[in-house]
Tab-separated table of C-alpha atoms in Angstrom:
chain	number	residue	atom	x	y	z
Y	63	MET	CA	0.000	0.000	0.000
Y	64	THR	CA	1.104	3.535	-0.747
Y	65	ASP	CA	0.062	6.432	1.494
Y	66	THR	CA	-0.667	9.829	-0.031
Y	67	THR	CA	2.180	11.363	1.959
Y	68	SER	CA	4.604	9.799	-0.539
Y	69	THR	CA	3.001	11.629	-3.451
Y	70	ARG	CA	4.632	14.973	-4.284
Y	71	SER	CA	2.486	17.064	-6.594
Y	72	ALA	CA	3.903	20.096	-8.371
Y	73	LEU	CA	0.440	21.672	-8.336
Y	74	THR	CA	-1.484	23.152	-5.423
Y	75	PHE	CA	-5.243	22.728	-5.656
Y	76	GLU	CA	-7.630	25.485	-4.602
Y	77	ILE	CA	-10.774	24.072	-2.993
Y	78	ASN	CA	-14.088	25.764	-3.859
Y	79	ARG	CA	-16.815	23.736	-2.196
Y	80	ARG	CA	-20.388	23.618	-3.373
Y	81	PRO	CA	-22.492	25.874	-1.092
Y	82	ASP	CA	-25.422	23.417	-1.094
Y	83	PRO	CA	-23.873	19.922	-0.837
Y	84	THR	CA	-26.082	16.904	-1.410
Y	85	PRO	CA	-27.689	15.814	1.894
Y	86	ALA	CA	-26.344	12.632	3.477
Y	87	GLU	CA	-29.714	10.899	3.157
Y	88	ALA	CA	-29.802	11.610	-0.592
Y	89	ILE	CA	-26.301	10.165	-1.009
Y	90	ALA	CA	-27.339	7.101	0.991
Y	91	LYS	CA	-30.289	6.644	-1.369
Y	92	VAL	CA	-27.932	6.691	-4.375
Y	93	HIS	CA	-25.700	4.131	-2.654
Y	94	GLU	CA	-28.593	1.693	-2.313
Y	95	ASN	CA	-28.644	1.125	-6.074
Y	96	PRO	CA	-25.967	3.260	-7.756
Y	97	GLY	CA	-25.939	1.553	-11.151
Y	98	PHE	CA	-23.026	2.711	-13.298
Y	99	GLY	CA	-22.285	6.258	-14.463
Y	100	LYS	CA	-25.749	7.595	-13.649
Y	101	THR	CA	-25.225	9.926	-10.698
Y	102	PHE	CA	-22.244	12.230	-10.140
Y	103	THR	CA	-20.685	13.640	-6.998
Y	104	ASP	CA	-20.851	17.264	-5.868
Y	105	HIS	CA	-17.449	18.314	-7.204
Y	106	MET	CA	-14.890	17.880	-9.958
Y	107	ALA	CA	-11.143	18.499	-10.146
Y	108	VAL	CA	-9.994	20.757	-12.997
Y	109	ILE	CA	-6.602	21.918	-14.309
Y	110	ASP	CA	-5.972	24.242	-17.252
Y	111	TRP	CA	-3.077	24.079	-19.701
Y	112	THR	CA	-1.809	26.568	-22.266
Y	113	SER	CA	1.171	26.303	-24.561
Y	114	ASP	CA	2.578	29.480	-23.010
Y	115	GLY	CA	1.970	28.815	-19.320
Y	116	GLY	CA	1.806	25.024	-18.965
Y	117	TRP	CA	-0.369	23.467	-16.256
Y	118	ALA	CA	-2.009	25.968	-13.904
Y	119	ASN	CA	-5.168	26.915	-12.009
Y	120	ALA	CA	-5.589	23.508	-10.341
Y	121	ARG	CA	-8.838	23.454	-8.414
Y	122	VAL	CA	-11.721	21.453	-7.019
Y	123	GLU	CA	-15.014	23.127	-7.816
Y	124	PRO	CA	-18.728	22.270	-7.898
Y	125	TYR	CA	-19.676	19.728	-10.542
Y	126	GLY	CA	-21.300	21.444	-13.484
Y	127	PRO	CA	-21.309	22.107	-17.232
Y	128	PHE	CA	-18.306	23.408	-19.137
Y	129	GLN	CA	-18.765	26.519	-21.220
Y	130	LEU	CA	-17.321	25.675	-24.648
Y	131	GLU	CA	-17.290	27.726	-27.794
Y	132	PRO	CA	-18.765	26.015	-30.878
Y	133	ALA	CA	-15.291	26.191	-32.414
Y	134	ALA	CA	-13.661	24.250	-29.535
Y	135	ALA	CA	-11.140	21.941	-31.167
Y	136	VAL	CA	-12.385	18.791	-29.411
Y	137	LEU	CA	-15.759	19.120	-31.156
Y	138	HIS	CA	-14.139	19.105	-34.584
Y	139	TYR	CA	-10.960	17.059	-34.348
Y	140	ALA	CA	-11.649	14.741	-31.370
Y	141	GLN	CA	-8.433	15.649	-29.577
Y	142	GLU	CA	-9.249	14.047	-26.227
Y	143	ILE	CA	-8.335	11.133	-23.951
Y	144	PHE	CA	-9.661	9.601	-20.733
Y	145	GLU	CA	-9.058	7.028	-18.020
Y	146	GLY	CA	-11.257	4.815	-15.853
Y	147	MET	CA	-10.511	3.690	-12.305
Y	148	LYS	CA	-12.189	3.228	-8.935
Y	149	ALA	CA	-11.940	4.339	-5.333
Y	150	TYR	CA	-12.649	1.629	-2.741
Y	151	ARG	CA	-13.757	2.118	0.863
Y	152	HIS	CA	-11.994	-0.271	3.227
Y	153	ALA	CA	-13.354	-1.658	6.475
Y	154	ASP	CA	-11.617	1.045	8.561
Y	155	GLY	CA	-13.261	3.825	6.527
Y	156	THR	CA	-10.170	4.811	4.555
Y	157	VAL	CA	-10.417	5.122	0.764
Y	158	TRP	CA	-7.913	3.649	-1.685
Y	159	THR	CA	-7.428	3.270	-5.405
Y	160	PHE	CA	-5.794	0.497	-7.423
Y	161	ARG	CA	-2.530	0.955	-9.358
Y	162	PRO	CA	-3.055	4.638	-10.203
Y	163	GLU	CA	0.518	4.966	-11.421
Y	164	ALA	CA	-0.367	2.524	-14.235
Y	165	ASN	CA	-3.360	4.665	-15.202
Y	166	ALA	CA	-1.180	7.779	-15.023
Y	167	ALA	CA	1.413	6.202	-17.324
Y	168	ARG	CA	-1.235	5.112	-19.816
Y	169	PHE	CA	-2.824	8.570	-19.664
Y	170	ALA	CA	0.575	10.083	-20.516
Y	171	ASN	CA	1.054	7.664	-23.424
Y	172	SER	CA	-2.427	8.468	-24.700
Y	173	ALA	CA	-1.643	12.180	-24.453
Y	174	ARG	CA	1.504	11.788	-26.534
Y	175	ARG	CA	-0.385	9.855	-29.213
Y	176	LEU	CA	-3.149	12.485	-29.415
Y	177	ALA	CA	-0.636	15.388	-29.354
Y	178	LEU	CA	-1.873	16.540	-25.934
Y	179	PRO	CA	0.297	17.799	-23.051
Y	180	VAL	CA	1.498	15.222	-20.535
Y	181	LEU	CA	0.226	15.567	-16.976
Y	182	GLU	CA	2.847	14.241	-14.567
Y	183	ALA	CA	1.892	11.141	-12.586
Y	184	GLU	CA	2.160	12.983	-9.263
Y	185	ASP	CA	-0.311	15.639	-10.414
Y	186	PHE	CA	-2.632	13.014	-11.927
Y	187	ILE	CA	-2.790	11.095	-8.631
Y	188	GLU	CA	-3.085	14.308	-6.614
Y	189	SER	CA	-6.133	15.338	-8.647
Y	190	LEU	CA	-7.787	12.055	-7.640
Y	191	ARG	CA	-6.858	12.546	-3.998
Y	192	GLN	CA	-8.150	16.097	-3.896
Y	193	LEU	CA	-11.514	15.201	-5.426
Y	194	VAL	CA	-12.041	12.086	-3.306
Y	195	SER	CA	-11.030	13.928	-0.125
Y	196	VAL	CA	-13.730	16.540	-0.767
Y	197	ASP	CA	-16.364	14.007	-1.890
Y	198	LYS	CA	-15.404	11.170	0.471
Y	199	ALA	CA	-19.021	10.794	1.598
Y	200	TRP	CA	-19.869	9.658	-1.924
Y	201	VAL	CA	-17.630	6.561	-1.680
Y	202	PRO	CA	-20.024	3.722	-0.820
Y	203	GLU	CA	-19.432	0.831	1.526
Y	204	PRO	CA	-18.778	-2.371	-0.465
Y	205	GLY	CA	-22.351	-3.520	0.227
Y	206	ASP	CA	-23.826	-7.011	0.068
Y	207	SER	CA	-22.254	-7.614	-3.327
Y	208	GLY	CA	-18.857	-6.578	-1.984
Y	209	GLU	CA	-18.283	-4.540	-5.133
Y	210	LYS	CA	-19.693	-1.039	-4.694
Y	211	SER	CA	-17.143	1.716	-5.338
Y	212	LEU	CA	-16.684	5.274	-6.582
Y	213	TYR	CA	-15.856	5.266	-10.285
Y	214	LEU	CA	-13.293	7.928	-11.242
Y	215	ARG	CA	-13.126	9.384	-14.736
Y	216	PRO	CA	-10.077	11.575	-15.478
Y	217	PHE	CA	-10.167	13.108	-18.966
Y	218	MET	CA	-8.494	15.783	-21.053
Y	219	PHE	CA	-9.727	17.651	-24.111
Y	220	ALA	CA	-8.788	20.443	-26.509
Y	221	SER	CA	-10.799	23.465	-25.358
Y	222	GLU	CA	-9.169	26.119	-27.552
Y	223	ALA	CA	-11.531	27.657	-30.124
Y	224	PHE	CA	-10.091	27.434	-33.643
Y	225	LEU	CA	-10.656	25.507	-36.863
Y	226	GLY	CA	-7.087	24.881	-37.953
Y	227	VAL	CA	-5.804	21.305	-38.016
Y	228	ARG	CA	-3.039	21.457	-35.406
Y	229	PRO	CA	-2.565	20.515	-31.740
Y	230	ALA	CA	-4.587	22.858	-29.546
Y	231	ASP	CA	-2.858	25.522	-27.456
Y	232	GLY	CA	-5.564	25.392	-24.791
Y	233	ILE	CA	-6.412	22.184	-22.909
Y	234	THR	CA	-8.743	21.301	-20.045
Y	235	TYR	CA	-8.109	18.378	-17.684
Y	236	CYS	CA	-10.887	17.193	-15.382
Y	237	VAL	CA	-11.819	14.372	-13.002
Y	238	ILE	CA	-15.443	13.519	-12.272
Y	239	ALA	CA	-16.734	10.738	-10.046
Y	240	SER	CA	-19.805	8.517	-9.899
Y	241	PRO	CA	-20.901	5.881	-7.344
Y	242	ALA	CA	-20.928	2.441	-8.969
Y	243	GLY	CA	-22.512	-0.851	-8.029
Y	244	ALA	CA	-21.633	-4.367	-9.110
Y	245	TYR	CA	-21.488	-4.296	-12.903
Y	246	PHE	CA	-23.740	-7.352	-13.123
Y	247	SER	CA	-26.741	-6.624	-10.895
Y	248	GLY	CA	-28.304	-9.988	-11.666
Y	249	GLY	CA	-25.195	-11.971	-10.837
Y	250	LEU	CA	-22.163	-12.990	-12.838
Y	251	LYS	CA	-23.281	-14.723	-16.035
Y	252	PRO	CA	-21.352	-15.660	-19.191
Y	253	VAL	CA	-21.660	-13.126	-22.014
Y	254	THR	CA	-22.356	-14.030	-25.630
Y	255	LEU	CA	-19.959	-12.435	-28.123
Y	256	TRP	CA	-20.363	-11.426	-31.745
Y	257	LEU	CA	-17.362	-11.836	-34.056
Y	258	SER	CA	-17.110	-8.704	-36.169
Y	259	THR	CA	-15.931	-9.324	-39.722
Y	260	ASN	CA	-17.180	-6.046	-41.194
Y	261	TYR	CA	-15.486	-3.645	-38.777
Y	262	ALA	CA	-12.113	-3.174	-37.088
Y	263	ARG	CA	-11.618	-1.320	-33.826
Y	264	ALA	CA	-8.185	0.069	-34.744
Y	265	GLY	CA	-5.310	-0.445	-37.170
Y	266	ALA	CA	-1.517	-0.387	-37.331
Y	267	GLY	CA	-0.178	3.077	-36.664
Y	268	GLY	CA	-3.549	4.257	-35.378
Y	269	THR	CA	-4.799	5.097	-31.894
Y	270	GLY	CA	-5.673	1.591	-30.707
Y	271	ALA	CA	-3.175	1.671	-27.829
Y	272	ALA	CA	-4.476	5.046	-26.623
Y	273	LYS	CA	-7.572	5.441	-24.474
Y	274	CYS	CA	-9.443	7.961	-26.573
Y	275	GLY	CA	-13.118	8.316	-27.388
Y	276	GLY	CA	-12.660	7.704	-31.093
Y	277	ASN	CA	-11.735	4.067	-30.467
Y	278	TYR	CA	-14.969	3.517	-28.591
Y	279	ALA	CA	-17.030	5.367	-31.178
Y	280	SER	CA	-15.544	3.175	-33.906
Y	281	SER	CA	-16.580	0.051	-31.968
Y	282	LEU	CA	-20.254	1.003	-31.719
Y	283	ALA	CA	-21.284	-0.081	-35.220
Y	284	GLY	CA	-19.923	-3.557	-34.503
Y	285	GLN	CA	-21.631	-3.502	-31.123
Y	286	LEU	CA	-24.981	-2.707	-32.752
Y	287	GLU	CA	-24.411	-5.529	-35.232
Y	288	GLY	CA	-23.824	-7.892	-32.330
Y	289	ILE	CA	-26.944	-6.746	-30.513
Y	290	GLU	CA	-28.975	-7.444	-33.651
Y	291	HIS	CA	-27.730	-11.041	-33.390
Y	292	GLY	CA	-28.582	-11.363	-29.698
Y	293	CYS	CA	-25.034	-10.811	-28.401
Y	294	ASP	CA	-23.781	-8.805	-25.430
Y	295	GLN	CA	-20.415	-7.669	-26.772
Y	296	VAL	CA	-18.322	-7.733	-29.928
Y	297	VAL	CA	-14.896	-9.262	-30.655
Y	298	PHE	CA	-12.637	-7.417	-33.084
Y	299	LEU	CA	-9.904	-8.964	-35.236
Y	300	ASP	CA	-6.707	-7.342	-36.464
Y	301	SER	CA	-7.337	-4.951	-39.348
Y	302	SER	CA	-4.588	-6.250	-41.653
Y	303	THR	CA	-5.206	-10.016	-41.886
Y	304	HIS	CA	-8.589	-10.323	-40.097
Y	305	THR	CA	-7.366	-13.560	-38.543
Y	306	ASP	CA	-6.079	-12.683	-35.037
Y	307	ILE	CA	-8.144	-11.748	-31.997
Y	308	GLU	CA	-7.491	-8.271	-30.620
Y	309	GLU	CA	-10.020	-7.211	-27.972
Y	310	LEU	CA	-13.653	-6.459	-27.292
Y	311	GLY	CA	-15.156	-3.003	-27.693
Y	312	GLY	CA	-13.907	-2.021	-24.250
Y	313	MET	CA	-12.327	-5.090	-22.621
Y	314	ASN	CA	-9.280	-7.331	-22.994
Y	315	LEU	CA	-9.671	-11.074	-23.546
Y	316	PHE	CA	-8.070	-14.162	-21.946
Y	317	VAL	CA	-8.190	-17.818	-23.030
Y	318	VAL	CA	-7.433	-20.557	-20.470
Y	319	TYR	CA	-6.342	-23.934	-21.830
Y	320	LYS	CA	-6.717	-27.365	-20.231
Y	321	ASP	CA	-2.921	-27.693	-19.963
Y	322	GLY	CA	-2.678	-24.687	-17.629
Y	323	ARG	CA	-1.776	-21.917	-20.067
Y	324	ILE	CA	-3.567	-18.575	-19.829
Y	325	VAL	CA	-3.148	-16.596	-23.045
Y	326	THR	CA	-4.039	-13.040	-23.997
Y	327	PRO	CA	-3.394	-11.263	-27.320
Y	328	GLU	CA	0.019	-9.597	-27.354
Y	329	LEU	CA	0.219	-5.819	-27.480
Y	330	THR	CA	0.725	-4.879	-31.110
Y	331	GLY	CA	0.112	-1.138	-30.931
Y	332	SER	CA	-3.564	-1.465	-31.800
Y	333	ILE	CA	-4.663	-3.024	-28.477
Y	334	LEU	CA	-5.267	-1.041	-25.298
Y	335	GLU	CA	-3.192	-2.357	-22.394
Y	336	GLY	CA	-5.717	-2.673	-19.603
Y	337	VAL	CA	-4.614	-2.292	-15.985
Y	338	THR	CA	-6.787	-5.296	-15.094
Y	339	ARG	CA	-5.142	-7.245	-17.934
Y	340	ARG	CA	-1.691	-6.427	-16.576
Y	341	SER	CA	-2.743	-7.418	-13.058
Y	342	ILE	CA	-4.150	-10.770	-14.197
Y	343	LEU	CA	-0.863	-11.617	-15.915
Y	344	ALA	CA	0.931	-10.867	-12.642
Y	345	LEU	CA	-1.472	-12.983	-10.567
Y	346	ALA	CA	-1.716	-15.938	-12.971
Y	347	GLU	CA	1.221	-17.886	-11.556
Y	348	GLU	CA	-0.248	-17.584	-8.043
Y	349	VAL	CA	-3.149	-19.771	-9.167
Y	350	GLY	CA	-0.908	-22.279	-10.961
Y	351	LEU	CA	-1.199	-20.921	-14.509
Y	352	ILE	CA	1.392	-20.238	-17.185
Y	353	PRO	CA	0.790	-16.732	-18.618
Y	354	GLU	CA	1.442	-16.067	-22.302
Y	355	GLU	CA	1.109	-12.982	-24.501
Y	356	ARG	CA	0.930	-13.938	-28.165
Y	357	SER	CA	-1.265	-13.732	-31.217
Y	358	ILE	CA	-4.406	-15.879	-30.987
Y	359	PRO	CA	-5.906	-16.790	-34.363
Y	360	ILE	CA	-9.687	-16.816	-34.307
Y	361	GLN	CA	-9.536	-20.302	-35.803
Y	362	GLU	CA	-7.696	-21.464	-32.670
Y	363	TRP	CA	-10.697	-20.339	-30.613
Y	364	LYS	CA	-13.105	-22.206	-32.876
Y	365	ASP	CA	-10.984	-25.368	-32.954
Y	366	GLY	CA	-10.287	-25.279	-29.197
Y	367	ALA	CA	-13.966	-24.915	-28.390
Y	368	GLN	CA	-14.797	-27.931	-30.547
Y	369	SER	CA	-11.978	-30.147	-29.270
Y	370	GLY	CA	-12.376	-29.232	-25.606
Y	371	GLU	CA	-8.806	-27.910	-25.354
Y	372	ILE	CA	-10.128	-24.554	-24.137
Y	373	ALA	CA	-11.141	-24.662	-20.480
Y	374	GLU	CA	-12.323	-21.069	-19.985
Y	375	ILE	CA	-12.546	-17.739	-21.761
Y	376	PHE	CA	-13.089	-14.433	-19.983
Y	377	ALA	CA	-12.946	-10.706	-20.628
Y	378	CYS	CA	-11.599	-8.123	-18.197
Y	379	GLY	CA	-11.739	-4.402	-17.507
Y	380	THR	CA	-12.073	-1.866	-14.705
Y	381	ALA	CA	-15.878	-1.719	-14.694
Y	382	ALA	CA	-16.711	-5.436	-14.737
Y	383	VAL	CA	-13.362	-6.747	-13.369
Y	384	ILE	CA	-13.640	-10.227	-14.940
Y	385	THR	CA	-16.520	-11.501	-17.060
Y	386	PRO	CA	-16.881	-15.164	-18.184
Y	387	VAL	CA	-17.453	-15.664	-21.897
Y	388	GLY	CA	-19.878	-18.186	-23.324
Y	389	GLU	CA	-20.950	-18.577	-26.940
Y	390	LEU	CA	-19.158	-16.928	-29.858
Y	391	ARG	CA	-21.364	-16.171	-32.861
Y	392	TRP	CA	-20.569	-15.032	-36.366
Y	393	GLU	CA	-22.363	-14.749	-39.665
Y	394	GLY	CA	-23.474	-18.302	-40.423
Y	395	GLY	CA	-22.073	-20.066	-37.380
Y	396	SER	CA	-21.210	-20.258	-33.694
Y	397	CYS	CA	-19.124	-22.176	-31.162
Y	398	ASN	CA	-19.195	-22.644	-27.415
Y	399	HIS	CA	-16.401	-24.097	-25.270
Y	400	ARG	CA	-18.718	-24.585	-22.302
Y	401	ARG	CA	-19.800	-28.183	-21.616
Y	402	ASP	CA	-22.333	-29.562	-19.142
Y	403	GLY	CA	-21.126	-28.881	-15.620
Y	404	HIS	CA	-18.792	-26.116	-16.771
Y	405	GLU	CA	-17.482	-23.944	-13.962
Y	406	ASP	CA	-15.515	-20.723	-14.423
Y	407	THR	CA	-13.035	-21.757	-11.758
Y	408	ILE	CA	-10.065	-19.705	-12.929
Y	409	ALA	CA	-12.067	-16.601	-13.817
Y	410	LEU	CA	-13.831	-16.594	-10.454
Y	411	LYS	CA	-10.622	-17.243	-8.516
Y	412	LEU	CA	-8.767	-14.398	-10.231
Y	413	ARG	CA	-11.766	-12.117	-9.882
Y	414	SER	CA	-11.979	-12.828	-6.157
Y	415	ARG	CA	-8.260	-12.167	-5.684
Y	416	LEU	CA	-8.428	-8.833	-7.450
Y	417	LEU	CA	-11.475	-7.681	-5.496
Y	418	ASP	CA	-9.983	-8.792	-2.173
Y	419	ILE	CA	-6.853	-6.723	-2.858
Y	420	GLN	CA	-8.822	-3.695	-4.020
Y	421	TYR	CA	-11.094	-3.660	-0.976
Y	422	GLY	CA	-8.301	-4.399	1.497
Y	423	ARG	CA	-9.679	-7.788	2.469
Y	424	VAL	CA	-6.219	-9.351	2.016
Y	425	GLU	CA	-2.724	-7.937	2.400
Y	426	ASP	CA	-1.490	-5.876	-0.535
Y	427	THR	CA	1.903	-7.542	-0.953
Y	428	ARG	CA	2.591	-5.903	-4.329
Y	429	GLY	CA	2.054	-2.286	-3.328
Y	430	TRP	CA	-0.829	-1.878	-5.791
Y	431	LEU	CA	-3.014	0.283	-3.517
Y	432	THR	CA	-2.671	4.035	-2.994
Y	433	ARG	CA	-4.591	5.817	-0.273
Y	434	LEU	CA	-6.746	8.750	-1.405
Y	435	ALA	CA	-8.611	9.693	1.784
């Protein structure tokens, strides 16, 4: 665990509290059934950047709309990035987050790819701490599901008003927060996936490794196609050969084989490196698995499902943690590795380990937790 006293931020945040904070009973009502991304806390953390002055005017202020000119660059050229992470309330009332330095590093890499200024990791983490400290009452207890949390959404966008195609000279960074419940309110059930052959999420040399909105927008057409075929999510293949698995619209994928290997597509520059993905690779050996990062041909999935070589398949991400995968469908066919009596033993074990670390139910031997409040 890392205490906030070890974080040295170059920026000093001015605190401007909302004069009419949400009453405790109203917050408690939200915590009963928070859903995901529906209700937002009283405040947001904001930092401004200009090409002349750099990062400045760091503040926590009441949550509310931005005033943007119609010519704001983000509205025309999509120069923006974001992150997703959570704050967890532990049994002693303290609040922690999980591997924020990994999110900060990915945020910096995304910024470089989108020609945005880099926010130093110390300032990134401090912005989280400042917001959560002010809105600590909004962090729910884990609840009966053991999975309630405060979802944190840092993002950055080009706010300068101009219509020239160049990196913006004016940037806004912000963190907002929203209470979140267990992603699967009806219990953890295997998802059905649609194999997209008409669309690609990203390509070589593109923005696939960056966490920017355009990647998610480009996945929506494939998602709609999957929904039309009764599927929950979509699987994208590489854009050059259309033979290798890359990722889902917003989650990484793992395949567990009967011989003890756990394999995930290697990072090729068009796949987003998820923090949950990285953590699973680190934990795999603790549950007796052999982790591998390599290309996975889609035909290997189909053949392994038919032969029984594949034991489990699951997707992972911050919101859902780990999600078992069931049937894979495509135009004219389908396959399913699940047999009678199938149990998602590995997926559930890894999921439980991650959640226990995040909520402080077991010792954090890897130093993955950072205290926010």
